[in-house]
PDB file of C-alpha atoms and ligand atoms in Angstrom:
ATOM      1  CA  MET A 394       8.103  12.548  -3.045  1.00 97.00           C
ATOM      2  CA  ILE A 395       5.746  15.282  -1.845  1.00 98.00           C
ATOM      3  CA  ILE A 396       7.312  18.037   0.260  1.00 98.00           C
ATOM      4  CA  ALA A 397       5.136  20.923   1.403  1.00 98.00           C
ATOM      5  CA  GLY A 398       5.918  23.984   3.497  1.00 98.00           C
ATOM      6  CA  ASN A 399       3.189  25.572   5.596  1.00 98.00           C
ATOM      7  CA  PHE A 400       4.205  29.125   6.439  1.00 98.00           C
ATOM      8  CA  LYS A 401       1.207  29.632   8.757  1.00 98.00           C
ATOM      9  CA  THR A 402       1.268  33.326   9.768  1.00 98.00           C
ATOM     10  CA  HIS A 403       4.975  33.821   9.042  1.00 98.00           C
ATOM     11  CA  HIS A 404       6.750  35.743   6.294  1.00 98.00           C
ATOM     12  CA  THR A 405       5.547  38.862   4.516  1.00 98.00           C
ATOM     13  CA  ARG A 406       4.618  39.325   0.888  1.00 98.00           C
ATOM     14  CA  SER A 407       8.163  40.365  -0.077  1.00 98.00           C
ATOM     15  CA  SER A 408       9.954  37.686   1.952  1.00 98.00           C
ATOM     16  CA  THR A 409       7.574  35.041   0.582  1.00 98.00           C
ATOM     17  CA  LEU A 410       8.326  36.070  -2.981  1.00 98.00           C
ATOM     18  CA  LYS A 411      12.074  36.097  -2.365  1.00 98.00           C
ATOM     19  CA  PHE A 412      11.869  32.662  -0.718  1.00 98.00           C
ATOM     20  CA  CYS A 413       9.829  31.180  -3.578  1.00 98.00           C
ATOM     21  CA  ARG A 414      12.136  32.567  -6.266  1.00 98.00           C
ATOM     22  CA  GLU A 415      15.230  31.172  -4.551  1.00 98.00           C
ATOM     23  CA  LEU A 416      13.535  27.850  -3.892  1.00 98.00           C
ATOM     24  CA  ASP A 417      12.452  27.641  -7.533  1.00 98.00           C
ATOM     25  CA  ARG A 418      16.075  28.074  -8.589  1.00 97.00           C
ATOM     26  CA  TYR A 419      17.191  25.372  -6.142  1.00 97.00           C
ATOM     27  CA  LEU A 420      14.525  22.984  -7.447  1.00 97.00           C
ATOM     28  CA  SER A 421      15.577  23.279 -11.079  1.00 95.00           C
ATOM     29  CA  SER A 422      17.975  20.371 -10.495  1.00 91.00           C
ATOM     30  CA  LYS A 423      15.567  18.288  -8.337  1.00 90.00           C
ATOM     31  CA  LYS A 424      13.244  16.632 -10.774  1.00 83.00           C
ATOM     32  CA  ASP A 425      11.686  13.958  -8.581  1.00 87.00           C
ATOM     33  CA  LYS A 426      10.356  16.315  -5.875  1.00 94.00           C
ATOM     34  CA  GLU A 427       6.852  17.704  -5.820  1.00 97.00           C
ATOM     35  CA  VAL A 428       7.158  20.854  -3.727  1.00 98.00           C
ATOM     36  CA  THR A 429       4.283  23.070  -2.564  1.00 98.00           C
ATOM     37  CA  ILE A 430       4.447  26.245  -0.508  1.00 99.00           C
ATOM     38  CA  PHE A 431       1.452  27.463   1.492  1.00 98.00           C
ATOM     39  CA  PRO A 432       2.063  31.177   2.221  1.00 98.00           C
ATOM     40  CA  THR A 433      -0.235  33.395   4.289  1.00 98.00           C
ATOM     41  CA  LEU A 434      -3.261  34.397   2.242  1.00 97.00           C
ATOM     42  CA  SER A 435      -2.191  38.051   1.966  1.00 97.00           C
ATOM     43  CA  SER A 436       1.178  36.957   0.556  1.00 98.00           C
ATOM     44  CA  LEU A 437      -0.112  34.579  -2.113  1.00 98.00           C
ATOM     45  CA  PRO A 438       1.879  35.096  -5.302  1.00 98.00           C
ATOM     46  CA  TYR A 439       0.789  33.958  -8.752  1.00 98.00           C
ATOM     47  CA  ASN A 440       1.184  30.236  -9.085  1.00 98.00           C
ATOM     48  CA  ASP A 441       3.602  30.621 -11.968  1.00 98.00           C
ATOM     49  CA  PHE A 442       6.868  29.166 -10.705  1.00 98.00           C
ATOM     50  CA  ALA A 443       8.550  26.557 -12.871  1.00 97.00           C
ATOM     51  CA  HIS A 444       9.385  24.003 -10.171  1.00 97.00           C
ATOM     52  CA  LEU A 445       7.065  24.588  -7.221  1.00 98.00           C
ATOM     53  CA  LYS A 446       3.371  24.983  -6.602  1.00 98.00           C
ATOM     54  CA  ILE A 447       1.661  27.633  -4.529  1.00 98.00           C
ATOM     55  CA  GLY A 448      -1.254  26.550  -2.370  1.00 98.00           C
ATOM     56  CA  ALA A 449      -3.670  28.308  -0.007  1.00 98.00           C
ATOM     57  CA  GLN A 450      -3.714  27.475   3.727  1.00 98.00           C
ATOM     58  CA  ASN A 451      -7.453  27.961   3.906  1.00 98.00           C
ATOM     59  CA  ALA A 452     -10.434  29.069   1.830  1.00 98.00           C
ATOM     60  CA  TYR A 453     -14.167  29.237   2.200  1.00 98.00           C
ATOM     61  CA  GLY A 454     -16.318  26.800   0.260  1.00 98.00           C
ATOM     62  CA  ALA A 455     -17.780  29.278  -2.224  1.00 98.00           C
ATOM     63  CA  LYS A 456     -16.717  31.000  -5.411  1.00 98.00           C
ATOM     64  CA  ASN A 457     -17.423  34.435  -3.873  1.00 98.00           C
ATOM     65  CA  GLY A 458     -20.052  36.082  -1.677  1.00 98.00           C
ATOM     66  CA  ALA A 459     -20.680  37.787   1.666  1.00 98.00           C
ATOM     67  CA  TYR A 460     -18.036  35.978   3.745  1.00 98.00           C
ATOM     68  CA  SER A 461     -15.993  38.746   5.368  1.00 97.00           C
ATOM     69  CA  GLY A 462     -12.442  37.774   6.154  1.00 96.00           C
ATOM     70  CA  GLU A 463     -12.435  34.766   3.850  1.00 97.00           C
ATOM     71  CA  VAL A 464     -11.234  34.034   0.342  1.00 98.00           C
ATOM     72  CA  GLY A 465     -13.139  31.946  -2.165  1.00 98.00           C
ATOM     73  CA  ALA A 466     -12.371  30.039  -5.330  1.00 98.00           C
ATOM     74  CA  ASP A 467     -12.528  33.122  -7.585  1.00 98.00           C
ATOM     75  CA  GLN A 468      -9.671  34.820  -5.718  1.00 98.00           C
ATOM     76  CA  LEU A 469      -7.496  31.697  -5.791  1.00 98.00           C
ATOM     77  CA  LEU A 470      -8.183  30.854  -9.410  1.00 98.00           C
ATOM     78  CA  GLU A 471      -7.239  34.378 -10.495  1.00 98.00           C
ATOM     79  CA  LEU A 472      -3.764  33.619  -9.107  1.00 98.00           C
ATOM     80  CA  GLY A 473      -3.698  30.246 -10.874  1.00 98.00           C
ATOM     81  CA  ILE A 474      -3.906  28.488  -7.492  1.00 98.00           C
ATOM     82  CA  LYS A 475      -5.550  25.053  -7.486  1.00 98.00           C
ATOM     83  CA  THR A 476      -4.034  23.570  -4.344  1.00 98.00           C
ATOM     84  CA  LEU A 477      -5.623  23.936  -0.923  1.00 98.00           C
ATOM     85  CA  LEU A 478      -4.837  22.895   2.641  1.00 98.00           C
ATOM     86  CA  ILE A 479      -7.940  22.180   4.693  1.00 98.00           C
ATOM     87  CA  GLY A 480      -8.651  20.995   8.193  1.00 98.00           C
ATOM     88  CA  HIS A 481      -5.350  22.018   9.757  1.00 98.00           C
ATOM     89  CA  SER A 482      -5.483  21.454  13.523  1.00 98.00           C
ATOM     90  CA  GLU A 483      -4.965  25.193  14.086  1.00 98.00           C
ATOM     91  CA  ARG A 484      -8.101  25.882  12.015  1.00 98.00           C
ATOM     92  CA  ARG A 485      -9.979  23.183  13.882  1.00 98.00           C
ATOM     93  CA  GLY A 486      -8.655  24.192  17.327  1.00 97.00           C
ATOM     94  CA  ILE A 487      -8.323  27.985  17.293  1.00 98.00           C
ATOM     95  CA  PHE A 488     -11.020  28.783  14.741  1.00 97.00           C
ATOM     96  CA  LYS A 489     -13.393  26.008  15.795  1.00 98.00           C
ATOM     97  CA  GLU A 490     -13.788  24.442  12.366  1.00 98.00           C
ATOM     98  CA  SER A 491     -15.923  21.347  12.739  1.00 98.00           C
ATOM     99  CA  ASN A 492     -15.636  18.119  10.782  1.00 98.00           C
ATOM    100  CA  GLN A 493     -18.802  19.219   9.014  1.00 98.00           C
ATOM    101  CA  LEU A 494     -17.341  22.555   7.873  1.00 98.00           C
ATOM    102  CA  VAL A 495     -14.115  20.881   6.779  1.00 98.00           C
ATOM    103  CA  ARG A 496     -16.147  18.344   4.815  1.00 98.00           C
ATOM    104  CA  LYS A 497     -18.119  21.103   3.096  1.00 98.00           C
ATOM    105  CA  LYS A 498     -14.873  22.741   2.036  1.00 98.00           C
ATOM    106  CA  PHE A 499     -13.639  19.400   0.738  1.00 98.00           C
ATOM    107  CA  GLU A 500     -16.843  18.863  -1.221  1.00 98.00           C
ATOM    108  CA  PHE A 501     -16.767  22.316  -2.756  1.00 98.00           C
ATOM    109  CA  TYR A 502     -13.091  22.361  -3.725  1.00 98.00           C
ATOM    110  CA  SER A 503     -12.994  18.775  -4.955  1.00 98.00           C
ATOM    111  CA  ASN A 504     -15.888  19.708  -7.232  1.00 98.00           C
ATOM    112  CA  GLU A 505     -13.739  22.575  -8.476  1.00 98.00           C
ATOM    113  CA  GLY A 506     -10.924  20.114  -9.229  1.00 98.00           C
ATOM    114  CA  PHE A 507      -8.476  21.406  -6.608  1.00 98.00           C
ATOM    115  CA  GLU A 508      -5.646  19.325  -5.235  1.00 98.00           C
ATOM    116  CA  ILE A 509      -6.467  19.031  -1.524  1.00 98.00           C
ATOM    117  CA  PHE A 510      -4.129  18.468   1.400  1.00 99.00           C
ATOM    118  CA  PHE A 511      -6.614  17.277   4.014  1.00 98.00           C
ATOM    119  CA  CYS A 512      -5.214  17.410   7.561  1.00 98.00           C
ATOM    120  CA  ILE A 513      -6.169  14.966  10.269  1.00 98.00           C
ATOM    121  CA  GLY A 514      -4.566  14.252  13.626  1.00 98.00           C
ATOM    122  CA  GLU A 515      -5.321  13.366  17.212  1.00 98.00           C
ATOM    123  CA  ASP A 516      -4.593  15.259  20.427  1.00 97.00           C
ATOM    124  CA  LEU A 517      -2.444  13.888  23.239  1.00 97.00           C
ATOM    125  CA  PRO A 518      -5.230  12.378  25.413  1.00 98.00           C
ATOM    126  CA  THR A 519      -6.616  10.533  22.376  1.00 98.00           C
ATOM    127  CA  TYR A 520      -3.140   9.243  21.529  1.00 97.00           C
ATOM    128  CA  GLN A 521      -2.481   8.194  25.127  1.00 97.00           C
ATOM    129  CA  SER A 522      -5.762   6.347  25.371  1.00 98.00           C
ATOM    130  CA  GLY A 523      -4.941   4.334  22.235  1.00 97.00           C
ATOM    131  CA  LYS A 524      -7.903   5.723  20.281  1.00 98.00           C
ATOM    132  CA  THR A 525      -5.959   7.351  17.445  1.00 98.00           C
ATOM    133  CA  LYS A 526      -7.257   5.175  14.603  1.00 98.00           C
ATOM    134  CA  GLU A 527     -10.938   5.543  15.538  1.00 98.00           C
ATOM    135  CA  PHE A 528     -10.446   9.277  15.852  1.00 98.00           C
ATOM    136  CA  LEU A 529      -8.757   9.629  12.445  1.00 98.00           C
ATOM    137  CA  PHE A 530     -11.441   7.454  10.905  1.00 98.00           C
ATOM    138  CA  SER A 531     -14.106   9.811  12.264  1.00 98.00           C
ATOM    139  CA  GLN A 532     -12.296  12.833  10.812  1.00 98.00           C
ATOM    140  CA  LEU A 533     -12.503  11.151   7.404  1.00 98.00           C
ATOM    141  CA  ASP A 534     -16.196  10.371   7.719  1.00 97.00           C
ATOM    142  CA  ARG A 535     -17.927  10.895   4.344  1.00 97.00           C
ATOM    143  CA  ILE A 536     -14.751  12.160   2.668  1.00 98.00           C
ATOM    144  CA  ASP A 537     -14.419  10.652  -0.801  1.00 98.00           C
ATOM    145  CA  LEU A 538     -11.095   8.863  -0.461  1.00 98.00           C
ATOM    146  CA  GLU A 539     -11.264   7.991  -4.167  1.00 98.00           C
ATOM    147  CA  TYR A 540     -10.843  11.644  -5.113  1.00 98.00           C
ATOM    148  CA  PRO A 541      -7.644  11.456  -7.190  1.00 98.00           C
ATOM    149  CA  LYS A 542      -6.220  14.790  -6.058  1.00 98.00           C
ATOM    150  CA  LEU A 543      -6.580  14.074  -2.344  1.00 98.00           C
ATOM    151  CA  ILE A 544      -3.516  13.990  -0.109  1.00 98.00           C
ATOM    152  CA  ILE A 545      -4.162  13.108   3.515  1.00 98.00           C
ATOM    153  CA  ALA A 546      -1.780  14.879   5.893  1.00 98.00           C
ATOM    154  CA  TYR A 547      -1.472  12.987   9.171  1.00 98.00           C
ATOM    155  CA  GLU A 548      -0.387  15.504  11.783  1.00 98.00           C
ATOM    156  CA  PRO A 549      -0.661  14.438  15.422  1.00 98.00           C
ATOM    157  CA  ILE A 550      -1.476  17.643  17.293  1.00 98.00           C
ATOM    158  CA  TRP A 551       0.961  16.809  20.076  1.00 97.00           C
ATOM    159  CA  ALA A 552       3.826  16.684  17.564  1.00 97.00           C
ATOM    160  CA  ILE A 553       3.079  20.004  15.840  1.00 97.00           C
ATOM    161  CA  GLY A 554       5.586  22.669  16.784  1.00 95.00           C
ATOM    162  CA  SER A 555       6.772  20.591  19.740  1.00 95.00           C
ATOM    163  CA  GLY A 556      10.207  19.742  18.351  1.00 94.00           C
ATOM    164  CA  GLU A 557       9.414  16.029  18.815  1.00 93.00           C
ATOM    165  CA  SER A 558       7.920  14.246  15.854  1.00 95.00           C
ATOM    166  CA  ALA A 559       5.932  11.045  16.301  1.00 96.00           C
ATOM    167  CA  GLY A 560       8.108   7.921  16.353  1.00 97.00           C
ATOM    168  CA  LEU A 561       8.866   6.207  13.047  1.00 98.00           C
ATOM    169  CA  GLU A 562       6.946   3.109  14.080  1.00 98.00           C
ATOM    170  CA  GLN A 563       3.842   5.146  14.947  1.00 97.00           C
ATOM    171  CA  ILE A 564       4.071   7.102  11.679  1.00 98.00           C
ATOM    172  CA  GLU A 565       4.324   3.925   9.617  1.00 98.00           C
ATOM    173  CA  GLU A 566       1.526   2.234  11.552  1.00 98.00           C
ATOM    174  CA  ILE A 567      -0.872   5.115  10.983  1.00 98.00           C
ATOM    175  CA  HIS A 568       0.000   5.528   7.302  1.00 98.00           C
ATOM    176  CA  SER A 569      -0.428   1.829   6.662  1.00 98.00           C
ATOM    177  CA  PHE A 570      -3.800   2.032   8.461  1.00 98.00           C
ATOM    178  CA  LEU A 571      -4.704   4.900   6.124  1.00 98.00           C
ATOM    179  CA  ARG A 572      -3.849   2.642   3.159  1.00 98.00           C
ATOM    180  CA  GLU A 573      -6.084  -0.073   4.609  1.00 98.00           C
ATOM    181  CA  ILE A 574      -9.074   2.242   4.764  1.00 98.00           C
ATOM    182  CA  GLY A 575      -8.577   3.368   1.172  1.00 98.00           C
ATOM    183  CA  VAL A 576      -6.321   6.433   1.320  1.00 98.00           C
ATOM    184  CA  LYS A 577      -4.103   6.512  -1.766  1.00 98.00           C
ATOM    185  CA  THR A 578      -1.654   9.285  -0.886  1.00 98.00           C
ATOM    186  CA  SER A 579      -0.584  10.485   2.540  1.00 98.00           C
ATOM    187  CA  VAL A 580       2.081  12.667   4.078  1.00 98.00           C
ATOM    188  CA  TYR A 581       3.259  13.158   7.639  1.00 98.00           C
ATOM    189  CA  GLY A 582       3.524  16.468   9.497  1.00 98.00           C
ATOM    190  CA  GLY A 583       4.585  17.430  13.014  1.00 98.00           C
ATOM    191  CA  SER A 584       8.113  18.601  13.866  1.00 98.00           C
ATOM    192  CA  VAL A 585       9.622  17.439  10.594  1.00 98.00           C
ATOM    193  CA  LYS A 586      13.143  18.864  10.372  1.00 98.00           C
ATOM    194  CA  PRO A 587      16.377  18.219   8.492  1.00 98.00           C
ATOM    195  CA  SER A 588      17.506  15.637  11.060  1.00 98.00           C
ATOM    196  CA  ASN A 589      14.420  13.381  10.780  1.00 98.00           C
ATOM    197  CA  ALA A 590      12.911  14.114   7.354  1.00 98.00           C
ATOM    198  CA  GLN A 591      14.795  11.445   5.393  1.00 98.00           C
ATOM    199  CA  ASP A 592      13.928   8.664   7.835  1.00 98.00           C
ATOM    200  CA  ILE A 593      10.267   9.660   7.720  1.00 98.00           C
ATOM    201  CA  MET A 594      10.213   9.872   3.925  1.00 98.00           C
ATOM    202  CA  ASN A 595      11.906   6.466   3.685  1.00 98.00           C
ATOM    203  CA  LEU A 596       8.990   4.789   5.460  1.00 98.00           C
ATOM    204  CA  LYS A 597       7.112   2.388   3.214  1.00 98.00           C
ATOM    205  CA  SER A 598       3.631   3.934   3.435  1.00 98.00           C
ATOM    206  CA  VAL A 599       4.622   7.612   3.578  1.00 98.00           C
ATOM    207  CA  ASP A 600       4.477   9.711   0.405  1.00 98.00           C
ATOM    208  CA  GLY A 601       6.030  12.856   1.802  1.00 98.00           C
ATOM    209  CA  VAL A 602       6.045  15.498   4.510  1.00 98.00           C
ATOM    210  CA  LEU A 603       4.225  18.674   5.480  1.00 98.00           C
ATOM    211  CA  VAL A 604       6.638  21.020   7.221  1.00 98.00           C
ATOM    212  CA  GLY A 605       5.818  24.020   9.401  1.00 98.00           C
ATOM    213  CA  GLY A 606       8.617  25.657  11.406  1.00 98.00           C
ATOM    214  CA  ALA A 607      11.487  24.046   9.503  1.00 98.00           C
ATOM    215  CA  SER A 608      10.135  25.329   6.170  1.00 98.00           C
ATOM    216  CA  LEU A 609      10.555  28.992   7.092  1.00 98.00           C
ATOM    217  CA  GLU A 610      14.303  29.178   6.464  1.00 98.00           C
ATOM    218  CA  LEU A 611      15.323  28.358   2.918  1.00 98.00           C
ATOM    219  CA  GLU A 612      18.436  26.474   3.949  1.00 98.00           C
ATOM    220  CA  SER A 613      16.576  24.226   6.351  1.00 98.00           C
ATOM    221  CA  PHE A 614      13.740  23.564   3.872  1.00 98.00           C
ATOM    222  CA  CYS A 615      16.227  22.749   1.075  1.00 98.00           C
ATOM    223  CA  SER A 616      18.057  20.315   3.303  1.00 98.00           C
ATOM    224  CA  ILE A 617      14.728  18.554   3.956  1.00 98.00           C
ATOM    225  CA  ILE A 618      14.122  18.401   0.202  1.00 97.00           C
ATOM    226  CA  GLY A 619      17.601  16.932  -0.215  1.00 94.00           C
TER     227      GLY A 619
HETATM  228  P1  PGA B1013       5.643  21.959  12.513  1.00 65.05           P
HETATM  229  O1  PGA B1013       4.191  22.219  11.898  1.00 65.05           O
HETATM  230  O2  PGA B1013       6.486  21.353  11.410  1.00 65.05           O
HETATM  231  O3  PGA B1013       6.137  23.305  12.924  1.00 65.05           O
HETATM  232  O4  PGA B1013       5.480  21.005  13.642  1.00 65.05           O
HETATM  233  C1  PGA B1013       3.591  21.314  11.020  1.00 65.05           C
HETATM  234  C2  PGA B1013       2.210  21.789  10.628  1.00 65.05           C
HETATM  235  O5  PGA B1013       1.511  22.334  11.491  1.00 65.05           O
HETATM  236  O6  PGA B1013       1.791  21.644   9.463  1.00 65.05           O
END
């Protein structure tokens, strides 16, 4: 089971390190869980924990260069980091990342052999008008779904940070649709918390969860891990 925590712009360098060390200790007895933490970029520790991976929440599609405010592959690889989250709805919404830019990042980092959590998800009007599947399909346009280290994260925008996850039926329906179009591995994100995580992870077509708010406290994240 894949369980990932997206810290967004929470935690500092020291609290991130403390969290990861304690989590690593907790995970020493949890062999079947594949846990990744995505800290803020300025808090990225070396990816040298025994039982968890460190990933980056964002990166520019270049090794290095004149891209002020961004990090590239060189900076991540120096830390031993080969896992990347791209296309999060906050990047797409607040920072205006287009499908084209997200695709370029995917192309660059898949060429570099990174594991990629690729986020997709519809907004409320799209959901309400019953156009979710077409919309998700368009977000995956020209993405190589055969890439073996690709994990699609389905995160309906209306469920992120709202306290209300999508319903189990909706989650299963979308993940089984993703299987039909050729996605091999997919996780769900959007208000995952200790009280709903197990039910979501028990769904047939779901390979795990991507957790925002409920990953920030160690106790809550560990109870999601189980
Ligand atoms: P949330 O965030 O768990 O706080 O809803 C999920 C995400 O944005 O990845």
